[in-house]
Tab-separated table of C-alpha atoms in Angstrom:
chain	number	residue	atom	x	y	z
A	9	MET	CA	0.000	0.000	0.000
A	10	ASP	CA	1.291	3.463	-0.907
A	11	TYR	CA	0.674	5.183	2.439
A	12	LEU	CA	1.744	8.652	1.270
A	13	SER	CA	-0.700	8.479	-1.617
A	14	ALA	CA	-3.451	7.289	0.721
A	15	MET	CA	-2.687	10.149	3.137
A	16	ARG	CA	-2.960	12.708	0.347
A	17	VAL	CA	-6.251	11.206	-0.768
A	18	PHE	CA	-7.552	11.371	2.806
A	19	LEU	CA	-6.600	15.052	3.130
A	20	THR	CA	-8.293	15.850	-0.167
A	21	VAL	CA	-11.490	14.028	0.823
A	22	VAL	CA	-11.658	16.051	4.053
A	23	ASP	CA	-10.746	19.358	2.377
A	24	THR	CA	-13.316	18.933	-0.408
A	25	GLN	CA	-15.920	17.387	1.904
A	26	GLY	CA	-16.661	14.438	-0.306
A	27	PHE	CA	-15.379	11.430	-2.220
A	28	THR	CA	-16.723	12.604	-5.565
A	29	ALA	CA	-15.228	16.078	-5.136
A	30	ALA	CA	-11.895	14.528	-4.138
A	31	SER	CA	-12.013	12.263	-7.174
A	32	LYS	CA	-12.382	15.306	-9.429
A	33	ALA	CA	-9.728	17.318	-7.590
A	34	LEU	CA	-7.221	14.469	-7.839
A	35	SER	CA	-8.238	13.316	-11.340
A	36	MET	CA	-8.558	9.865	-9.786
A	37	PRO	CA	-11.369	7.355	-10.361
A	38	LEU	CA	-13.954	7.412	-7.586
A	39	PRO	CA	-13.568	3.663	-6.803
A	40	THR	CA	-9.834	4.223	-6.322
A	41	VAL	CA	-10.480	7.039	-3.864
A	42	CYS	CA	-12.907	4.864	-1.888
A	43	ARG	CA	-10.520	1.925	-1.901
A	44	LYS	CA	-7.567	3.974	-0.653
A	45	ILE	CA	-9.584	5.355	2.262
A	46	ALA	CA	-10.889	1.894	3.140
A	47	ASN	CA	-7.369	0.442	3.033
A	48	LEU	CA	-6.059	3.295	5.161
A	49	GLU	CA	-8.752	2.774	7.803
A	50	GLN	CA	-8.074	-0.973	7.792
A	51	HIS	CA	-4.346	-0.379	8.202
A	52	LEU	CA	-4.887	2.047	11.097
A	53	GLY	CA	-7.588	-0.033	12.733
A	54	ALA	CA	-9.711	3.091	13.183
A	55	GLN	CA	-12.605	4.776	11.400
A	56	LEU	CA	-11.566	8.145	10.004
A	57	LEU	CA	-14.754	9.197	8.225
A	58	VAL	CA	-18.466	8.679	8.755
A	59	ARG	CA	-20.171	8.533	5.370
A	60	THR	CA	-23.860	8.874	4.563
A	61	THR	CA	-25.661	9.489	1.288
A	62	ARG	CA	-25.766	13.230	2.025
A	63	SER	CA	-22.875	14.101	4.282
A	64	LEU	CA	-19.332	13.346	5.315
A	65	LYS	CA	-18.122	13.746	8.895
A	66	VAL	CA	-14.603	13.409	10.230
A	67	THR	CA	-14.383	11.283	13.375
A	68	GLU	CA	-12.404	12.361	16.431
A	69	ASN	CA	-9.645	9.928	15.451
A	70	GLY	CA	-9.880	11.184	11.887
A	71	GLN	CA	-9.422	14.812	12.977
A	72	ARG	CA	-6.297	14.001	14.983
A	73	TYR	CA	-4.951	11.980	12.073
A	74	TYR	CA	-5.771	14.804	9.621
A	75	ASP	CA	-3.825	17.366	11.670
A	76	ASP	CA	-0.788	15.084	11.969
A	77	VAL	CA	-0.867	14.056	8.311
A	78	ARG	CA	-1.207	17.677	7.152
A	79	ARG	CA	1.912	18.605	9.119
A	80	ILE	CA	3.853	15.548	7.928
A	81	LEU	CA	3.034	16.052	4.258
A	82	ASP	CA	3.827	19.770	4.441
A	83	GLU	CA	7.242	18.856	5.836
A	84	ILE	CA	7.798	16.262	3.109
A	85	ASP	CA	6.761	18.723	0.389
A	86	ASP	CA	9.068	21.404	1.744
A	87	ALA	CA	11.957	18.953	2.077
A	88	GLU	CA	11.519	17.870	-1.536
A	89	ARG	CA	11.364	21.456	-2.761
A	90	GLN	CA	14.456	22.374	-0.758
A	91	VAL	CA	16.462	19.513	-2.217
A	92	ALA	CA	15.187	20.310	-5.699
A	93	GLY	CA	16.014	23.999	-5.292
A	94	GLU	CA	12.371	25.035	-5.631
A	95	TYR	CA	12.072	27.214	-2.542
A	96	ARG	CA	11.551	30.235	-4.730
A	97	ARG	CA	8.341	28.666	-6.040
A	98	PRO	CA	6.267	27.581	-3.020
A	99	LYS	CA	3.245	25.437	-3.839
A	100	GLY	CA	0.019	24.261	-2.284
A	101	ARG	CA	-3.250	25.467	-0.823
A	102	LEU	CA	-3.293	28.283	1.724
A	103	SER	CA	-6.342	29.105	3.841
A	104	ILE	CA	-6.706	32.577	5.387
A	105	SER	CA	-9.369	34.166	7.591
A	106	ALA	CA	-9.957	37.884	8.231
A	107	PRO	CA	-12.681	40.119	9.714
A	108	THR	CA	-15.231	40.959	7.043
A	109	LEU	CA	-14.741	44.695	6.478
A	110	PHE	CA	-11.058	44.830	7.409
A	111	GLY	CA	-10.415	41.837	5.184
A	112	ARG	CA	-12.229	43.338	2.229
A	113	LEU	CA	-10.524	46.730	2.546
A	114	HIS	CA	-6.998	45.787	3.607
A	115	VAL	CA	-6.315	42.060	3.215
A	116	LEU	CA	-8.103	41.162	-0.006
A	117	PRO	CA	-5.951	43.538	-2.135
A	118	ILE	CA	-2.845	41.902	-0.643
A	119	ALA	CA	-4.243	38.421	-1.274
A	120	THR	CA	-4.996	39.157	-4.927
A	121	GLU	CA	-1.519	40.606	-5.423
A	122	PHE	CA	-0.034	37.545	-3.706
A	123	ILE	CA	-1.699	34.928	-5.923
A	124	THR	CA	-0.667	36.904	-8.975
A	125	ALA	CA	2.945	36.736	-7.812
A	126	HIS	CA	2.726	33.063	-6.743
A	127	GLU	CA	0.964	31.079	-9.429
A	128	ASP	CA	1.560	27.703	-7.730
A	129	ILE	CA	-0.365	28.646	-4.572
A	130	ASP	CA	-4.149	28.337	-4.351
A	131	LEU	CA	-5.780	30.630	-1.801
A	132	ASN	CA	-8.946	30.086	0.228
A	133	PHE	CA	-9.953	33.478	1.677
A	134	ASN	CA	-12.647	33.483	4.370
A	135	LEU	CA	-14.217	36.812	5.351
A	136	THR	CA	-15.980	36.416	8.693
A	137	ASN	CA	-16.403	38.310	11.950
A	138	ASP	CA	-16.406	35.028	13.866
A	139	VAL	CA	-13.244	34.033	15.723
A	140	VAL	CA	-12.208	31.021	13.669
A	141	ASP	CA	-10.575	28.024	15.346
A	142	LEU	CA	-7.592	27.624	13.058
A	143	ILE	CA	-6.965	23.983	13.887
A	144	GLU	CA	-10.570	22.827	13.660
A	145	SER	CA	-11.260	24.754	10.452
A	146	HIS	CA	-7.927	23.810	8.799
A	147	THR	CA	-7.070	27.500	8.468
A	148	ASP	CA	-3.391	28.360	8.071
A	149	LEU	CA	-3.499	31.984	9.159
A	150	ALA	CA	-5.917	34.597	10.503
A	151	ILE	CA	-5.966	38.354	10.930
A	152	ARG	CA	-7.179	39.306	14.412
A	153	ILE	CA	-8.167	42.726	15.735
A	154	GLY	CA	-7.967	43.171	19.507
A	155	PRO	CA	-6.209	41.490	22.440
A	156	LEU	CA	-5.270	37.850	21.920
A	157	SER	CA	-6.082	35.197	24.497
A	158	ASP	CA	-5.102	31.975	22.723
A	159	SER	CA	-1.539	31.200	23.820
A	160	SER	CA	-1.355	28.242	21.434
A	161	MET	CA	-1.026	30.668	18.514
A	162	ILE	CA	1.970	32.604	17.293
A	163	ALA	CA	1.052	36.284	16.930
A	164	LEU	CA	2.851	38.893	14.827
A	165	LYS	CA	1.646	42.439	15.437
A	166	VAL	CA	1.342	44.458	12.238
A	167	GLY	CA	-0.133	47.635	13.696
A	168	SER	CA	-3.044	48.961	15.688
A	169	VAL	CA	-6.365	50.709	15.190
A	170	ARG	CA	-8.103	53.359	17.257
A	171	GLN	CA	-11.670	53.345	18.499
A	172	ILE	CA	-12.919	56.732	17.373
A	173	LEU	CA	-16.062	58.844	17.780
A	174	CYS	CA	-17.208	60.356	14.517
A	175	ALA	CA	-20.118	61.983	12.711
A	176	SER	CA	-20.711	64.014	9.586
A	177	GLN	CA	-19.591	67.632	9.409
A	178	ASP	CA	-23.257	68.639	8.941
A	179	TYR	CA	-24.267	66.841	12.142
A	180	PHE	CA	-21.595	68.653	14.135
A	181	ALA	CA	-22.601	71.960	12.553
A	182	ASP	CA	-26.247	71.439	13.537
A	183	HIS	CA	-25.778	69.927	17.003
A	184	GLY	CA	-22.354	71.054	18.158
A	185	ILE	CA	-19.284	69.092	19.176
A	186	PRO	CA	-19.457	67.018	22.371
A	187	ALA	CA	-17.191	68.515	25.036
A	188	SER	CA	-16.971	65.223	26.951
A	189	PRO	CA	-18.304	61.671	26.668
A	190	ALA	CA	-21.099	62.637	29.068
A	191	ASP	CA	-22.640	64.741	26.281
A	192	LEU	CA	-23.484	61.543	24.370
A	193	ALA	CA	-26.437	60.991	26.707
A	194	ARG	CA	-28.112	63.956	24.954
A	195	LEU	CA	-26.898	63.632	21.378
A	196	ASP	CA	-28.086	61.219	18.670
A	197	CYS	CA	-25.994	58.033	18.561
A	198	ILE	CA	-25.903	55.120	16.133
A	199	SER	CA	-25.187	51.746	17.703
A	200	TYR	CA	-24.671	48.176	16.684
A	201	GLY	CA	-27.486	46.093	18.128
A	202	GLY	CA	-28.608	47.141	21.582
A	203	SER	CA	-25.435	48.774	22.906
A	204	ALA	CA	-26.304	51.521	25.378
A	205	ASN	CA	-22.823	52.298	26.751
A	206	TRP	CA	-19.556	53.235	25.064
A	207	SER	CA	-16.055	53.128	26.549
A	208	PHE	CA	-13.945	56.268	26.866
A	209	LYS	CA	-11.073	57.486	29.001
A	210	THR	CA	-11.761	59.936	31.780
A	211	GLY	CA	-9.611	62.970	32.426
A	212	ASP	CA	-7.333	60.967	34.720
A	213	GLY	CA	-6.775	58.263	32.094
A	214	LYS	CA	-9.112	55.610	33.501
A	215	VAL	CA	-11.536	53.778	31.221
A	216	ARG	CA	-15.225	53.915	32.063
A	217	GLN	CA	-18.544	53.221	30.385
A	218	TYR	CA	-20.676	56.191	29.399
A	219	PRO	CA	-24.395	55.938	28.579
A	220	VAL	CA	-25.327	57.043	25.079
A	221	ARG	CA	-28.625	58.085	23.559
A	222	THR	CA	-29.123	55.509	20.848
A	223	ARG	CA	-31.695	56.674	18.325
A	224	PHE	CA	-30.596	54.430	15.479
A	225	ARG	CA	-29.591	50.768	15.723
A	226	VAL	CA	-28.002	49.057	12.728
A	227	ASN	CA	-26.812	45.443	12.616
A	228	SER	CA	-23.830	45.993	10.320
A	229	VAL	CA	-20.763	48.196	10.521
A	230	GLU	CA	-21.169	49.378	6.948
A	231	GLY	CA	-24.755	50.410	7.769
A	232	ILE	CA	-23.546	52.407	10.780
A	233	VAL	CA	-20.916	54.149	8.665
A	234	SER	CA	-23.477	55.001	5.988
A	235	ALA	CA	-25.957	56.382	8.530
A	236	ALA	CA	-23.247	58.506	10.164
A	237	ARG	CA	-22.150	59.916	6.803
A	238	GLN	CA	-25.755	60.886	6.087
A	239	GLY	CA	-25.993	62.896	9.305
A	240	SER	CA	-28.036	60.519	11.474
A	241	GLY	CA	-25.795	60.880	14.505
A	242	LEU	CA	-22.511	59.900	16.140
A	243	ALA	CA	-20.910	56.492	15.753
A	244	GLN	CA	-18.081	54.793	17.612
A	245	LEU	CA	-15.999	52.914	15.062
A	246	TYR	CA	-12.594	51.409	14.572
A	247	SER	CA	-10.391	53.839	12.674
A	248	TYR	CA	-10.033	51.522	9.662
A	249	GLN	CA	-13.822	51.462	9.274
A	250	ALA	CA	-14.049	55.234	8.912
A	251	ALA	CA	-10.629	56.310	7.601
A	252	ARG	CA	-11.453	56.734	3.907
A	253	HIS	CA	-14.572	58.747	4.770
A	254	ILE	CA	-12.613	60.970	7.142
A	255	ALA	CA	-10.088	61.492	4.353
A	256	ASP	CA	-12.801	62.618	1.913
A	257	GLY	CA	-14.449	64.867	4.513
A	258	SER	CA	-17.750	63.035	4.874
A	259	LEU	CA	-16.913	62.094	8.489
A	260	ALA	CA	-15.014	63.939	11.204
A	261	VAL	CA	-13.588	62.846	14.573
A	262	ALA	CA	-14.532	64.186	18.019
A	263	LEU	CA	-13.097	63.641	21.522
A	264	PRO	CA	-9.762	62.094	20.437
A	265	GLU	CA	-8.344	62.906	23.894
A	266	HIS	CA	-10.892	60.521	25.460
A	267	GLU	CA	-10.231	57.541	23.182
A	268	ILE	CA	-9.294	54.254	24.831
A	269	ASP	CA	-5.912	52.757	23.973
A	270	PRO	CA	-5.549	51.506	20.381
A	271	VAL	CA	-6.088	47.772	19.874
A	272	PRO	CA	-3.538	45.574	18.091
A	273	VAL	CA	-3.935	44.069	14.642
A	274	SER	CA	-2.106	40.750	14.426
A	275	ILE	CA	-1.345	37.894	12.101
A	276	VAL	CA	-1.826	34.638	13.992
A	277	TYR	CA	-1.019	31.059	13.049
A	278	PRO	CA	-0.632	27.773	14.957
A	279	GLN	CA	2.558	27.037	16.819
A	280	GLY	CA	4.681	24.227	15.511
A	281	ARG	CA	8.206	23.154	14.878
A	282	HIS	CA	7.715	23.562	11.162
A	283	ILE	CA	6.154	26.451	9.231
A	284	PRO	CA	5.123	25.473	5.684
A	285	GLN	CA	6.967	27.464	3.054
A	286	LYS	CA	3.721	28.694	1.484
A	287	LEU	CA	2.730	30.209	4.852
A	288	ARG	CA	6.145	31.736	5.466
A	289	VAL	CA	6.109	33.349	2.031
A	290	PHE	CA	2.650	34.835	2.575
A	291	ILE	CA	3.619	36.232	5.987
A	292	ASP	CA	6.727	37.880	4.553
A	293	PHE	CA	4.628	39.270	1.702
A	294	ALA	CA	1.727	40.519	3.822
A	295	ILE	CA	3.394	42.096	6.862
A	296	PRO	CA	4.995	45.159	5.209
A	297	ARG	CA	1.865	45.782	3.121
A	298	LEU	CA	-0.466	45.556	6.120
A	299	ARG	CA	1.777	47.890	8.116
A	300	GLU	CA	1.777	50.404	5.289
A	301	SER	CA	-2.012	50.173	5.008
A	302	LEU	CA	-2.515	50.695	8.754
A	303	ASP	CA	-0.073	53.623	8.767
A	304	LEU	CA	-2.242	55.247	6.097
A	305	VAL	CA	-5.352	54.671	8.227
A	306	GLY	CA	-3.655	56.469	11.102
A	307	GLN	CA	-2.724	59.410	8.904
A	308	GLN	CA	-6.239	59.712	7.480
A	309	CYS	CA	-7.864	59.722	10.915
A	310	SER	CA	-5.432	62.255	12.363
A	311	VAL	CA	-6.445	65.028	9.969
A	312	GLY	CA	-10.221	64.796	10.455
A	313	ILE	CA	-10.582	66.103	14.011
A	314	VAL	CA	-13.318	68.714	14.484
A	315	ALA	CA	-12.226	71.685	16.590
A	316	SER	CA	-13.731	74.836	15.127
A	317	MET	CA	-17.481	74.388	15.763
A	318	PRO	CA	-19.555	75.255	18.830
A	319	SER	CA	-19.603	72.758	21.697
A	320	ALA	CA	-22.681	70.605	22.211
A	321	THR	CA	-22.969	72.067	25.699
A	322	HIS	CA	-23.402	75.643	24.396
C-alpha cells in the first residue's frame, strides 16, 4: 500500500468534503479514492470518516490523524522542494481568515496581489467576523483585531487601530461638538445592536462606560458608517472602518483625547516546529503591506478632528 498516496487522498477528501469532489480534484477514479480510504482505515484499525448518502463527517480519530498528516506532508513537500532547489516557487493550498470589512478593505488587495505573484499557490480566503478556530477549520493563518487570548497561537503584530467617535460635518454643525463623553447621553448616537454604553477614558486616564442616547440601531458596521455619513448621529468605530470617509471629509472625529488605547492588529497562526513554506512566504509578503495600510489609516484619521465648531454644551 502506498501510504503517502493514501494520506494525500484522505486530506483531499476532508478538504473537499466528499469522495466525488476529491475524485475530481485528484483526477482519480472514484472507486480508487474509496478503496484507498478503506485500506487506510483498515491499516490504522480506526474509522476516520463517517459517510452517509448526504454528508461526510470526520471522526475524532480522523481529525487528529488529519492534523498530523497535514503537518507531515507539508514537511515532506518542503523537504523535496528544498532539495530540488524550488524554494523560490512555493506550492500548495493556503487558507486565510480575516474580519469581514477589514479583510475586504486591507487584506483582499494583498491576497490578490499575492496569488498573482505566486501562481503555484491556491488561496482560500474566508471573510468572517467570527473568531475562527484555526486547527478545527484547517485554516493556516488569521488576521485578528484586539487582544489575543489563545496562547497556542503565534502572533505577529502588524499595527493597531483606534476606536474613534465620529459623525458628519453637517451633524456637528447642527448639534455642536461634544465637550466630553457625558454629552453623548443627549446627542443622537448610532449603535450596533442594543449597545447603550460606550467606553472612553476619563480625564485621569481611567476607562469607564458612558451611557449614550441611541436613536438608530443598525446590525452591520457598513450600515452604521453610511448612517453617520448621512448625518443621522454619532458612531463609535474602529479607525479603519471610517478612515477613507474621514479622508474625503464626509466624516469627522470628536473627543480624540478621550479615546481608549488603540487595539492591536495581528497575524496569527498555529505554533509548531515547522512552518510550511507557502505560509512563510505569505507572511513575509503581507506584513509590510499591512503595516503600510494601517499607517495610512492612522494618517487619514489624524487630519479629520473637528475643533472649530460650537460645543454641544453651548
